[in-house]
Tab-separated table of C-alpha atoms in Angstrom:
chain	number	residue	atom	x	y	z
T	245	MET	CA	2.402	-13.710	19.544
T	246	SER	CA	1.549	-10.063	18.998
T	247	VAL	CA	0.703	-9.019	15.454
T	248	THR	CA	1.976	-5.982	13.578
T	249	LEU	CA	-0.253	-4.571	10.843
T	250	LEU	CA	1.150	-2.520	7.984
T	251	SER	CA	-0.497	-0.400	5.317
T	252	SER	CA	0.644	-1.362	1.843
T	253	PRO	CA	1.513	1.635	-0.358
T	254	LEU	CA	-1.153	2.184	-3.006
T	255	GLN	CA	-0.362	4.829	-5.598
T	256	GLY	CA	-3.115	7.454	-5.748
T	257	PHE	CA	-4.661	6.388	-2.444
T	258	THR	CA	-2.410	6.168	0.622
T	259	ASP	CA	-0.810	9.615	0.649
T	260	PHE	CA	-0.376	11.686	3.822
T	261	ARG	CA	-3.947	13.040	3.781
T	262	PHE	CA	-5.415	9.544	3.714
T	263	ARG	CA	-2.876	8.170	6.207
T	264	ASN	CA	-3.451	10.883	8.796
T	265	ALA	CA	-7.245	10.693	8.545
T	266	PHE	CA	-7.177	6.896	8.658
T	267	HIS	CA	-4.986	6.951	11.770
T	268	LYS	CA	-7.266	9.494	13.485
T	269	TYR	CA	-10.608	7.806	12.798
T	270	PHE	CA	-9.816	4.088	12.642
T	271	GLY	CA	-6.331	3.197	13.917
T	272	GLY	CA	-5.010	-0.363	13.972
T	273	ILE	CA	-2.129	0.214	11.548
T	274	ASP	CA	1.339	0.229	13.124
T	275	THR	CA	3.329	1.381	10.089
T	276	PHE	CA	2.340	3.063	6.831
T	277	TYR	CA	4.412	2.688	3.659
T	278	ALA	CA	4.310	5.810	1.493
T	279	PRO	CA	3.510	5.374	-2.214
T	280	TYR	CA	6.683	4.919	-4.261
T	281	ILE	CA	8.989	7.664	-5.474
T	282	ARG	CA	9.718	7.224	-9.170
T	283	LEU	CA	12.304	9.408	-10.931
T	284	ASN	CA	11.982	8.324	-14.592
T	285	GLY	CA	15.652	9.068	-15.277
T	286	LYS	CA	15.521	12.647	-13.943
T	287	MET	CA	17.276	13.279	-10.636
T	288	VAL	CA	14.379	15.403	-9.401
T	289	ILE	CA	11.892	14.629	-6.626
T	290	LYS	CA	8.403	15.666	-7.780
T	291	ASN	CA	6.500	18.136	-5.600
T	292	SER	CA	3.803	15.573	-4.796
T	293	TYR	CA	6.429	13.151	-3.441
T	294	GLN	CA	8.074	15.945	-1.454
T	295	LYS	CA	4.795	16.994	0.121
T	296	ASP	CA	3.899	13.402	0.951
T	297	LEU	CA	7.107	12.820	2.916
T	298	GLN	CA	7.544	16.210	4.602
T	299	PRO	CA	7.955	15.528	8.351
T	300	GLU	CA	5.306	18.138	9.229
T	301	ASN	CA	2.763	16.110	7.227
T	302	ASN	CA	3.631	12.901	9.091
T	303	THR	CA	3.808	13.803	12.763
T	304	THR	CA	1.476	11.230	14.325
T	305	LEU	CA	2.463	7.935	12.695
T	306	GLU	CA	5.364	5.829	11.487
T	307	VAL	CA	5.921	6.218	7.749
T	308	ILE	CA	8.468	4.417	5.560
T	309	PRO	CA	9.307	5.901	2.142
T	310	GLN	CA	9.419	3.636	-0.901
T	311	VAL	CA	11.304	3.816	-4.196
T	312	MET	CA	10.534	2.273	-7.580
T	313	THR	CA	13.605	2.003	-9.761
T	314	GLY	CA	15.877	-0.364	-11.648
T	315	ASP	CA	18.840	2.027	-11.536
T	316	ALA	CA	21.508	2.196	-8.814
T	317	ASP	CA	22.177	5.935	-9.235
T	318	GLU	CA	18.470	6.686	-8.826
T	319	PHE	CA	18.362	4.449	-5.761
T	320	LEU	CA	21.259	6.331	-4.150
T	321	PHE	CA	19.725	9.705	-5.053
T	322	VAL	CA	16.470	8.782	-3.307
T	323	ILE	CA	18.392	7.461	-0.281
T	324	LYS	CA	20.114	10.836	0.133
T	325	TYR	CA	16.804	12.642	-0.248
T	326	ILE	CA	14.878	10.630	2.341
T	327	GLN	CA	17.819	10.758	4.762
T	328	SER	CA	17.844	14.563	4.441
T	329	LEU	CA	14.277	14.471	5.814
T	330	GLY	CA	15.295	12.290	8.749
T	331	TYR	CA	14.078	8.899	7.459
T	332	LYS	CA	16.292	5.907	8.279
T	333	GLU	CA	14.672	3.230	6.090
T	334	LEU	CA	13.889	2.955	2.388
T	335	ASN	CA	11.591	0.273	1.004
T	336	TRP	CA	12.324	-0.974	-2.510
T	337	ASN	CA	9.290	-1.799	-4.674
T	338	LEU	CA	9.732	-5.038	-6.621
T	339	GLY	CA	6.018	-5.670	-6.507
T	340	CYS	CA	4.208	-3.319	-8.882
T	341	PRO	CA	2.507	-5.508	-11.527
T	342	TYR	CA	1.469	-2.931	-14.127
T	343	PRO	CA	2.922	-3.427	-17.630
T	344	MET	CA	3.978	0.226	-18.034
T	345	VAL	CA	6.312	-0.385	-15.071
T	346	THR	CA	7.352	-4.000	-15.599
T	347	LYS	CA	8.243	-3.496	-19.286
T	348	GLN	CA	10.822	-0.964	-18.147
T	349	GLY	CA	12.454	-3.521	-15.863
T	350	MET	CA	11.008	-2.152	-12.637
T	351	GLY	CA	8.582	-3.432	-10.023
T	352	SER	CA	7.832	-7.138	-10.392
T	353	GLY	CA	9.468	-6.985	-13.850
T	354	LEU	CA	12.867	-6.766	-12.134
T	355	ILE	CA	12.559	-9.973	-10.099
T	356	CYS	CA	13.818	-12.056	-13.019
T	357	ASN	CA	17.119	-10.096	-12.978
T	358	PRO	CA	19.050	-11.152	-9.827
T	359	GLU	CA	22.292	-9.626	-11.148
T	360	LYS	CA	20.795	-6.137	-11.356
T	361	ILE	CA	19.171	-6.522	-7.927
T	362	ASP	CA	22.568	-7.537	-6.553
T	363	HIS	CA	24.284	-4.528	-8.172
T	364	ILE	CA	21.781	-2.031	-6.749
T	365	LEU	CA	21.824	-3.506	-3.238
T	366	LYS	CA	25.632	-3.614	-3.289
T	367	ARG	CA	25.827	0.075	-4.207
T	368	ALA	CA	23.253	0.975	-1.561
T	369	HIS	CA	24.985	-0.931	1.227
T	370	GLU	CA	28.533	0.076	0.314
T	371	GLY	CA	27.733	3.745	-0.220
T	372	THR	CA	25.175	4.517	2.514
T	373	ASP	CA	24.024	3.509	5.984
T	374	VAL	CA	20.322	3.388	5.067
T	375	VAL	CA	18.192	0.459	6.224
T	376	VAL	CA	16.759	-1.305	3.164
T	377	SER	CA	13.545	-3.323	3.172
T	378	MET	CA	11.786	-4.951	0.209
T	379	LYS	CA	8.237	-5.245	-1.100
T	380	MET	CA	7.967	-7.983	-3.721
T	381	ARG	CA	5.715	-10.228	-5.713
T	382	MET	CA	6.893	-13.827	-6.130
T	383	GLY	CA	7.865	-13.126	-9.724
T	384	TYR	CA	6.374	-11.706	-12.878
T	385	GLU	CA	5.951	-14.797	-15.086
T	386	ASN	CA	6.006	-17.455	-12.362
T	387	ALA	CA	6.386	-17.896	-8.610
T	388	GLU	CA	9.791	-19.587	-8.938
T	389	GLU	CA	11.527	-16.327	-9.900
T	390	ILE	CA	11.789	-15.133	-6.299
T	391	LEU	CA	13.574	-18.351	-5.292
T	392	ASP	CA	16.463	-17.409	-7.583
T	393	VAL	CA	16.677	-13.977	-5.935
T	394	PHE	CA	16.777	-15.141	-2.311
T	395	PRO	CA	20.489	-16.161	-2.414
T	396	ILE	CA	21.256	-12.580	-3.520
T	397	LEU	CA	19.025	-11.010	-0.887
T	398	ASP	CA	20.536	-13.208	1.812
T	399	LYS	CA	23.905	-11.464	1.253
T	400	TYR	CA	22.537	-8.177	2.594
T	401	PRO	CA	21.249	-7.023	6.017
T	402	LEU	CA	17.728	-6.318	4.802
T	403	LYS	CA	15.230	-5.374	7.503
T	404	ASN	CA	12.482	-7.520	5.973
T	405	ILE	CA	10.890	-8.720	2.751
T	406	ALA	CA	7.138	-8.135	2.381
T	407	ILE	CA	5.783	-10.598	-0.178
T	408	HIS	CA	2.498	-10.195	-2.017
T	409	ALA	CA	1.566	-13.810	-2.706
T	410	ARG	CA	0.818	-13.318	-6.404
T	411	ILE	CA	2.887	-13.000	-9.563
T	412	GLY	CA	3.035	-9.779	-11.548
T	413	LYS	CA	1.151	-10.861	-14.629
T	414	GLN	CA	-1.869	-11.733	-12.471
T	415	LEU	CA	-2.225	-8.035	-11.605
T	416	TYR	CA	-4.891	-8.376	-8.865
T	417	LYS	CA	-6.814	-11.176	-10.541
T	418	GLY	CA	-7.097	-14.753	-9.344
T	419	GLY	CA	-6.249	-15.985	-5.877
T	420	VAL	CA	-3.087	-15.723	-3.825
T	421	ASP	CA	-0.674	-18.672	-4.072
T	422	LEU	CA	-0.228	-19.773	-0.464
T	423	ASP	CA	1.812	-22.871	-1.325
T	424	ALA	CA	4.343	-20.694	-3.165
T	425	PHE	CA	4.457	-18.288	-0.209
T	426	GLN	CA	5.073	-21.252	2.111
T	427	LYS	CA	8.055	-22.176	-0.060
T	428	CYS	CA	9.355	-18.616	0.354
T	429	THR	CA	9.275	-18.954	4.151
T	430	GLU	CA	11.551	-21.985	3.819
T	431	SER	CA	13.968	-20.408	1.328
T	432	THR	CA	15.447	-17.308	2.991
T	433	LYS	CA	17.033	-16.273	6.262
T	434	HIS	CA	15.232	-12.925	6.149
T	435	THR	CA	12.141	-11.897	8.100
T	436	LEU	CA	9.110	-12.172	5.813
T	437	TYR	CA	5.896	-10.166	5.958
T	438	TYR	CA	2.716	-11.512	4.351
T	439	ASN	CA	0.645	-9.423	1.916
T	440	GLY	CA	-2.393	-10.364	-0.152
T	441	ASP	CA	-6.193	-10.607	0.153
T	442	ILE	CA	-6.612	-9.842	3.850
T	443	THR	CA	-10.152	-8.542	3.442
T	444	THR	CA	-11.941	-9.861	6.553
T	445	VAL	CA	-11.092	-10.837	10.123
T	446	ALA	CA	-11.772	-14.470	9.170
T	447	LYS	CA	-9.326	-14.238	6.250
T	448	PHE	CA	-6.673	-12.780	8.561
T	449	ILE	CA	-7.168	-15.613	11.072
T	450	GLU	CA	-6.873	-18.119	8.230
T	451	MET	CA	-3.531	-16.595	7.150
T	452	LYS	CA	-2.270	-16.399	10.730
T	453	GLU	CA	-3.028	-20.078	11.288
T	454	ARG	CA	-1.559	-21.080	7.926
T	455	PHE	CA	1.709	-19.190	8.603
T	456	PRO	CA	2.323	-19.250	12.374
T	457	SER	CA	5.883	-17.938	11.976
T	458	ILE	CA	4.647	-14.699	10.354
T	459	ASP	CA	3.815	-11.839	12.719
T	460	HIS	CA	3.739	-8.896	10.280
T	461	PHE	CA	0.804	-8.640	7.884
T	462	MET	CA	0.414	-6.013	5.182
T	463	MET	CA	-2.967	-4.776	4.008
T	464	GLY	CA	-3.719	-2.866	0.821
T	465	ARG	CA	-7.073	-2.829	-0.944
T	466	GLY	CA	-8.807	-4.546	2.001
T	467	LEU	CA	-7.889	-1.677	4.289
T	468	ILE	CA	-9.484	0.910	1.971
T	469	ALA	CA	-12.578	-1.226	1.362
T	470	ASP	CA	-13.120	-1.697	5.107
T	471	PRO	CA	-11.190	0.877	7.159
T	472	PHE	CA	-12.374	-0.695	10.418
T	473	LEU	CA	-10.661	-3.984	9.579
T	474	PRO	CA	-7.211	-3.340	11.128
T	475	SER	CA	-8.616	-2.312	14.517
T	476	MET	CA	-11.051	-5.230	14.439
T	477	ILE	CA	-8.158	-7.633	13.775
T	478	LYS	CA	-6.195	-6.073	16.638
T	479	ASN	CA	-9.182	-6.399	18.974
T	480	ASN	CA	-10.009	-9.913	17.752
T	481	THR	CA	-13.616	-9.014	17.001
T	482	THR	CA	-15.994	-9.076	14.048
T	483	GLU	CA	-18.255	-6.451	15.683
T	484	TYR	CA	-18.296	-2.993	14.142
T	485	PRO	CA	-18.649	0.085	16.382
T	486	LYS	CA	-22.270	1.085	16.950
T	487	ASP	CA	-21.608	4.446	15.300
T	488	ARG	CA	-19.782	2.826	12.374
T	489	TRP	CA	-21.268	4.960	9.619
T	490	LYS	CA	-20.989	8.191	11.605
T	491	ILE	CA	-17.251	7.564	12.015
T	492	PHE	CA	-16.913	6.682	8.348
T	493	SER	CA	-18.854	9.802	7.371
T	494	GLU	CA	-16.502	12.045	9.379
T	495	PHE	CA	-13.485	10.310	7.838
T	496	HIS	CA	-14.933	10.695	4.350
T	497	ASP	CA	-15.700	14.395	4.866
T	498	THR	CA	-12.172	15.009	6.166
T	499	ILE	CA	-10.394	13.501	3.170
T	500	TYR	CA	-12.904	15.016	0.736
T	501	GLN	CA	-12.279	18.506	2.083
T	502	GLN	CA	-8.497	18.072	2.028
T	503	TYR	CA	-8.382	16.658	-1.495
T	504	ASP	CA	-10.818	19.322	-2.684
T	505	GLU	CA	-8.461	22.017	-1.384
T	506	ALA	CA	-5.408	20.327	-2.934
T	507	LEU	CA	-6.859	19.553	-6.365
T	508	SER	CA	-7.912	22.174	-8.887
T	509	GLY	CA	-11.459	22.066	-10.199
T	510	PRO	CA	-14.400	19.655	-9.979
T	511	THR	CA	-13.093	16.949	-12.333
T	512	PRO	CA	-9.935	15.939	-10.367
T	513	ILE	CA	-11.820	15.667	-7.060
T	514	LYS	CA	-14.594	13.705	-8.762
T	515	MET	CA	-12.080	11.206	-10.169
T	516	LYS	CA	-10.141	11.017	-6.890
T	517	MET	CA	-13.225	10.194	-4.839
T	518	ARG	CA	-14.595	7.846	-7.489
T	519	GLY	CA	-11.368	5.851	-7.113
T	520	PHE	CA	-11.896	5.600	-3.366
T	521	TRP	CA	-15.539	4.604	-3.768
T	522	GLU	CA	-14.575	1.626	-5.938
T	523	TYR	CA	-13.350	0.262	-2.598
T	524	PHE	CA	-15.607	2.050	-0.078
T	525	ALA	CA	-18.703	0.717	-1.854
T	526	LEU	CA	-17.618	-2.856	-1.151
T	527	SER	CA	-18.487	-2.394	2.537
T	528	THR	CA	-22.032	-1.199	1.818
T	529	SER	CA	-25.061	-3.486	1.735
T	530	ASN	CA	-25.380	-3.025	-2.047
T	531	PRO	CA	-21.907	-2.294	-3.549
T	532	HIS	CA	-23.085	-2.119	-7.171
T	533	LYS	CA	-25.908	0.309	-6.387
T	534	ALA	CA	-23.691	2.478	-4.164
T	535	PHE	CA	-20.928	2.804	-6.739
T	536	LYS	CA	-23.464	3.495	-9.480
T	537	LYS	CA	-24.767	6.471	-7.459
T	538	ILE	CA	-21.227	7.835	-7.142
T	539	LYS	CA	-20.526	7.414	-10.865
T	540	LYS	CA	-23.713	9.278	-11.797
T	541	ALA	CA	-22.818	12.271	-9.609
T	542	ASN	CA	-21.313	14.750	-12.061
T	543	ASN	CA	-20.833	17.781	-9.821
T	544	PRO	CA	-19.819	18.350	-6.189
T	545	ARG	CA	-23.383	18.935	-5.001
T	546	ALA	CA	-24.674	15.759	-6.659
T	547	TYR	CA	-21.702	13.867	-5.228
T	548	GLN	CA	-22.405	15.009	-1.664
T	549	GLN	CA	-26.061	14.093	-2.123
T	550	ALA	CA	-25.112	10.616	-3.376
T	551	VAL	CA	-22.804	10.051	-0.399
T	552	ARG	CA	-25.518	11.126	2.065
T	553	GLU	CA	-28.030	8.797	0.427
T	554	ILE	CA	-25.599	5.855	0.562
T	555	LEU	CA	-24.694	6.433	4.210
T	556	ASN	CA	-28.278	7.129	5.307
T	557	ASN	CA	-29.267	3.851	3.674
T	558	GLU	CA	-26.738	2.006	5.831
């Protein structure tokens, strides 16, 4: 069975600059999900969302837009917007675990409200011809919540449901609940994708063997921490390229330059790259030491010096 690998949308990380550079230097990802569009009650698409989805910024790879909302009118507004750009599919985020989202009845905080989910999907399917797919946790408070939603979801021609095998209140702590995910595979007619803690080739193989019926796997933090991982999974190898750190260095310099041009001033680029290095450092021989070097670099020159030292050390 061939395997399809998908990039999970991570707000602040997987925008078009990252996606294009990742695709060029590493490959292995079949489909990228764009970070969610969130309207906050205003029927306006922010400039950053517009730029991220512009077709000219996404010419070399398959990208699926995503929306985060608990409101049917917002959902329909975003559908019209993405269709105006030529997109045929919209992914609905019922997975975000952060309290500032869930307390407003969005993300994984909406899973406990099957009636509202039903209302929004009904409006979307009656009023448009968009293809809807889902990205979900198994619940916010407990992993049983999703089981109450499946009968609703089964009423609609959803393309797929990608399930992160945690509950919302875990955030990213603790392990994935594979028994609860197994129950999901037995409780819906829809095609399920697996998401959660694929951080090594061995971990992927473990998930593939545990869930033989699943052939789509979504990767989030693991893909940023080790950008070579998707291509290694595809090639069924644990061997890195001989010029591993040269490739990574070119990738790093590409995204650094692009973010530096897009962001104004030294502080935003410092914070942007520090966020990436929380993950990048995990692939180095001494993650704590590497990230400490990055944190201490308080200006662009010091940052570049820290990066060179880290990569030369590898």
